[in-house]
Each structure stands twice: as structure tokens, then as C-alpha cells.
Amino acid sequence: MIKLLLADDQALVRGAMAALLDLEPDIKVVAEVGRGDEVLAAARDHEIDVALLDVEMPGLDGVAAARELHKHLPAVRVLMVTTFGRAGYLRQAMAAGASGFIVKDTPARQLADAVRRVHEGLRVVDPELAAQSLAQGESPLTDREADVLRAARDGGTVADIARGLRLSEGTVRNHLSSAIGKTGARTRAEAVRLALDNGWLLS
């Protein structure tokens, strides 16, 4: 029996996936959490085999949660699932130790099969995302440019961003200008949107 943890902040989605996967004769959902920072403790408490993690969750995003699992419980296999098929997310998830990456509209039978394959030590990747990831390449942003764009998501002023990141306003302006140029955007808001769409702003 494959012991599975489900992590998704949308209770209805989490419950639906749990109900479907519990119908499988060889899969048992033993834990459900709604936050990324609850994943590691639940995985330890229930001695899980596979963690099915949503990418976007409060507390910790799925990629950061996968990184924690890989560090502290390396025998646990991670399968990422997301509503947003963004190639940048795939690249980051695999770098964090995930064994698979699929989108939420994957049919139930294929989802169960993906859990089994990941449990066996195989990699499972949505083929369309894999093609996009190869075509797109690495994020052009430096870590600090990504930090500044993350801080800019809420629409604060340069002074607000500088204060939050403990940088000078001039440094923030330089990073914003560079990020705008690298994303091909015309404005700060457009640079944030493009970086989000490409999956470059996960932690």
C-alpha cells in the first residue's frame, strides 16, 4: 500500500483528489494539509511514501516544501501538481528534488498511475510542460532581481521595497530596471506579471 500525503490549500480540490485516490486498491491517503509549512511534520507523523504537493500554498510554496522533504526525508517521493502549467515551476520543482510534475486537470486514472510511477522511483512529467521548459530555458533573473519583483507584487513604492529588503532605493531601482529589461516588459507591473507567468518568482 502506497501511503500518500495531499497538500493543497483548496479544501474542495484536496478532498476530491483524496476521494478519487482512495478508490485505488494500492493507494491510501493518510494525511491532508492545507499549508506548505505543515507538510514536513505530517510526512514524519504518518511515515508517508509519496507527497502530492500543490505549487502555490500559504506558509511555504510547494517547491520550498519539496526542498524540505528532500533534505529531511529523502526517501519520500514528491509529485507536484498545479493549476498553472508554467515551465519555470517545473524546472524549480525538479531542482528541489521532486520526481514528478503534472497539472490538476490530469484524469484520475493518470494521476493514480503517476503516484505509482513516482513511488517506484521513476520520473513523471507533463509532456507539454517539459517541451515548454526546454524551449524557455533558465530564468534570466538574478536572485536579487527576483526578490525585488516579489516585493513589487503588492504595488508598494520603491521606498517600501527598499525598506522591506533592507536595500537602498537606488539599488532597488537598478534591480527593477534590469528585471524590466530582461523580461522585455515596459513597466514594473508588466515585469512582475511576466515573471509570474513564467514561474520565476517562487521562493
Short mmCIF file of C-alpha atoms in Angstrom, two decimals:
data_model
loop_
_atom_site.label_atom_id
_atom_site.label_comp_id
_atom_site.label_asym_id
_atom_site.label_seq_id
_atom_site.Cartn_x
_atom_site.Cartn_y
_atom_site.Cartn_z
CA MET A 1 0.00 0.00 0.00
CA ILE A 2 1.35 3.43 -1.01
CA LYS A 3 0.87 5.90 1.85
CA LEU A 4 0.11 9.31 0.36
CA LEU A 5 0.06 12.86 1.72
CA LEU A 6 -2.02 15.51 -0.05
CA ALA A 7 -1.11 19.20 0.34
CA ASP A 8 -3.40 21.78 -1.27
CA ASP A 9 -4.84 24.97 0.20
CA GLN A 10 -8.16 24.47 -1.63
CA ALA A 11 -10.15 22.11 0.60
CA LEU A 12 -12.59 21.08 -2.14
CA VAL A 13 -9.81 20.18 -4.56
CA ARG A 14 -7.88 18.34 -1.85
CA GLY A 15 -10.98 16.42 -0.79
CA ALA A 16 -11.86 15.47 -4.36
CA MET A 17 -8.35 14.17 -5.05
CA ALA A 18 -8.36 12.23 -1.77
CA ALA A 19 -11.72 10.62 -2.58
CA LEU A 20 -10.58 9.60 -6.06
CA LEU A 21 -7.21 8.25 -4.99
CA ASP A 22 -8.69 6.32 -2.04
CA LEU A 23 -10.68 4.30 -4.58
CA GLU A 24 -7.42 2.79 -5.82
CA PRO A 25 -6.66 -0.61 -4.24
CA ASP A 26 -2.98 0.14 -3.66
CA ILE A 27 -3.09 3.85 -2.59
CA LYS A 28 -4.14 5.18 0.81
CA VAL A 29 -4.37 8.90 1.60
CA VAL A 30 -3.08 9.01 5.19
CA ALA A 31 -2.67 12.79 5.62
CA GLU A 32 -4.11 16.02 4.22
CA VAL A 33 -2.76 19.53 4.87
CA GLY A 34 -3.66 22.97 3.55
CA ARG A 35 -0.34 24.74 4.07
CA GLY A 36 3.17 24.14 2.81
CA ASP A 37 4.70 24.63 6.26
CA GLU A 38 2.62 21.69 7.57
CA VAL A 39 3.99 19.19 5.04
CA LEU A 40 7.19 18.04 6.76
CA ALA A 41 5.60 17.38 10.16
CA ALA A 42 2.68 15.49 8.60
CA ALA A 43 5.06 13.45 6.46
CA ARG A 44 7.02 12.44 9.57
CA ASP A 45 3.94 11.70 11.67
CA HIS A 46 2.35 9.44 9.06
CA GLU A 47 5.51 7.88 7.60
CA ILE A 48 4.36 8.59 4.06
CA ASP A 49 5.78 7.18 0.83
CA VAL A 50 4.65 9.89 -1.61
CA ALA A 51 3.71 13.56 -1.15
CA LEU A 52 1.36 15.15 -3.67
CA LEU A 53 2.06 18.89 -3.36
CA ASP A 54 0.31 21.89 -4.87
CA VAL A 55 2.73 24.53 -6.13
CA GLU A 56 1.02 27.58 -4.64
CA MET A 57 0.22 27.31 -0.91
CA PRO A 58 0.43 29.61 2.12
CA GLY A 59 3.23 29.18 4.63
CA LEU A 60 5.62 27.59 2.16
CA ASP A 61 5.05 27.12 -1.54
CA GLY A 62 5.16 23.58 -2.88
CA VAL A 63 8.68 23.91 -4.24
CA ALA A 64 10.03 25.01 -0.84
CA ALA A 65 8.09 22.19 0.85
CA ALA A 66 9.57 19.71 -1.64
CA ARG A 67 13.03 21.05 -0.82
CA GLU A 68 12.39 20.43 2.91
CA LEU A 69 11.20 16.89 2.27
CA HIS A 70 14.18 16.14 0.07
CA LYS A 71 16.53 17.39 2.79
CA HIS A 72 14.95 15.78 5.85
CA LEU A 73 13.07 12.75 4.42
CA PRO A 74 14.92 11.86 1.21
CA ALA A 75 13.11 8.52 0.85
CA VAL A 76 9.78 10.33 0.36
CA ARG A 77 8.91 10.82 -3.29
CA VAL A 78 7.35 14.13 -4.33
CA LEU A 79 4.80 14.66 -7.09
CA MET A 80 3.98 18.31 -7.78
CA VAL A 81 0.55 19.27 -9.07
CA THR A 82 -0.61 22.69 -10.19
CA THR A 83 -3.43 24.56 -11.85
CA PHE A 84 -0.87 26.69 -13.65
CA GLY A 85 1.18 24.86 -16.26
CA ARG A 86 4.24 27.10 -16.06
CA ALA A 87 7.53 25.77 -17.33
CA GLY A 88 9.54 27.73 -14.78
CA TYR A 89 7.72 25.91 -11.97
CA LEU A 90 8.73 22.58 -13.46
CA ARG A 91 12.40 23.48 -13.55
CA GLN A 92 12.35 24.71 -9.94
CA ALA A 93 10.41 21.69 -8.70
CA MET A 94 12.87 19.24 -10.23
CA ALA A 95 15.80 21.20 -8.79
CA ALA A 96 14.11 20.94 -5.36
CA GLY A 97 14.03 17.16 -5.57
CA ALA A 98 10.56 16.47 -6.98
CA SER A 99 10.17 13.28 -9.03
CA GLY A 100 7.14 14.40 -10.99
CA PHE A 101 5.13 17.40 -12.14
CA ILE A 102 1.58 17.27 -13.51
CA VAL A 103 -1.37 19.63 -13.94
CA LYS A 104 -4.57 19.39 -11.89
CA ASP A 105 -6.82 18.54 -14.82
CA THR A 106 -4.97 15.25 -15.29
CA PRO A 107 -7.57 12.43 -15.38
CA ALA A 108 -7.90 10.45 -12.12
CA ARG A 109 -6.53 7.24 -13.64
CA GLN A 110 -3.42 9.04 -14.91
CA LEU A 111 -2.98 10.77 -11.54
CA ALA A 112 -3.05 7.42 -9.72
CA ASP A 113 -0.62 5.98 -12.26
CA ALA A 114 1.69 8.97 -11.73
CA VAL A 115 1.68 8.31 -7.97
CA ARG A 116 2.62 4.67 -8.60
CA ARG A 117 5.40 5.52 -11.02
CA VAL A 118 6.90 8.14 -8.71
CA HIS A 119 6.72 5.63 -5.84
CA GLU A 120 8.70 3.19 -7.99
CA GLY A 121 11.45 5.77 -8.43
CA LEU A 122 10.51 6.90 -11.93
CA ARG A 123 10.08 10.47 -13.15
CA VAL A 124 6.69 11.67 -14.34
CA VAL A 125 6.46 14.99 -16.18
CA ASP A 126 3.60 16.51 -18.12
CA PRO A 127 4.93 16.33 -21.72
CA GLU A 128 3.67 19.78 -22.74
CA LEU A 129 5.37 21.38 -19.75
CA ALA A 130 8.57 19.50 -20.47
CA ALA A 131 8.61 20.86 -24.03
CA GLN A 132 7.90 24.40 -22.80
CA SER A 133 10.67 24.15 -20.21
CA LEU A 134 13.23 23.10 -22.81
CA ALA A 135 12.16 25.89 -25.15
CA GLN A 136 12.11 28.54 -22.45
CA GLY A 137 15.46 27.87 -20.77
CA GLU A 138 16.60 29.16 -17.39
CA SER A 139 15.22 32.25 -15.67
CA PRO A 140 17.17 35.33 -16.79
CA LEU A 141 16.70 36.99 -13.38
CA THR A 142 19.32 37.07 -10.65
CA ASP A 143 18.21 36.05 -7.16
CA ARG A 144 18.13 39.68 -6.05
CA GLU A 145 16.13 40.79 -9.11
CA ALA A 146 13.60 38.07 -8.34
CA ASP A 147 13.46 39.22 -4.70
CA VAL A 148 12.73 42.78 -5.81
CA LEU A 149 9.98 41.68 -8.22
CA ARG A 150 8.40 39.52 -5.49
CA ALA A 151 8.39 42.55 -3.20
CA ALA A 152 6.90 44.65 -6.01
CA ARG A 153 3.91 42.31 -6.45
CA ASP A 154 1.89 44.17 -3.82
CA GLY A 155 2.37 47.50 -5.57
CA GLY A 156 4.45 49.23 -2.91
CA THR A 157 6.70 52.19 -3.65
CA VAL A 158 10.43 51.90 -4.26
CA ALA A 159 10.90 53.13 -0.70
CA ASP A 160 8.62 50.37 0.61
CA ILE A 161 10.52 47.70 -1.32
CA ALA A 162 13.87 49.08 -0.18
CA ARG A 163 12.76 49.09 3.44
CA GLY A 164 11.37 45.54 3.23
CA LEU A 165 14.53 44.14 1.62
CA ARG A 166 16.96 46.37 3.56
CA LEU A 167 18.41 47.80 0.37
CA SER A 168 18.99 51.37 -0.75
CA GLU A 169 16.36 52.91 -3.01
CA GLY A 170 18.97 53.30 -5.74
CA THR A 171 19.79 49.58 -5.60
CA VAL A 172 16.10 48.70 -5.83
CA ARG A 173 15.70 50.99 -8.86
CA ASN A 174 18.70 49.36 -10.55
CA HIS A 175 17.34 45.85 -9.94
CA LEU A 176 13.89 46.83 -11.17
CA SER A 177 15.33 48.40 -14.30
CA SER A 178 17.42 45.32 -15.01
CA ALA A 179 14.45 42.97 -14.42
CA ILE A 180 12.23 45.04 -16.71
CA GLY A 181 14.86 44.83 -19.44
CA LYS A 182 15.41 41.08 -19.04
CA THR A 183 11.70 40.25 -19.14
CA GLY A 184 11.10 42.50 -22.14
CA ALA A 185 8.49 44.42 -20.16
CA ARG A 186 7.63 48.11 -20.40
CA THR A 187 6.66 48.64 -16.77
CA ARG A 188 7.37 47.22 -13.34
CA ALA A 189 3.87 45.71 -13.15
CA GLU A 190 4.30 44.03 -16.53
CA ALA A 191 7.70 42.63 -15.45
CA VAL A 192 6.07 41.13 -12.34
CA ARG A 193 3.27 39.59 -14.43
CA LEU A 194 5.67 38.10 -16.99
CA ALA A 195 7.94 36.70 -14.29
CA LEU A 196 4.95 35.15 -12.51
CA ASP A 197 3.60 33.67 -15.76
CA ASN A 198 6.97 32.06 -16.40
CA GLY A 199 7.24 30.65 -12.88
CA TRP A 200 10.35 32.67 -11.99
CA LEU A 201 9.14 34.10 -8.68
CA LEU A 202 8.74 31.06 -6.45
CA SER A 203 10.99 31.03 -3.42
#
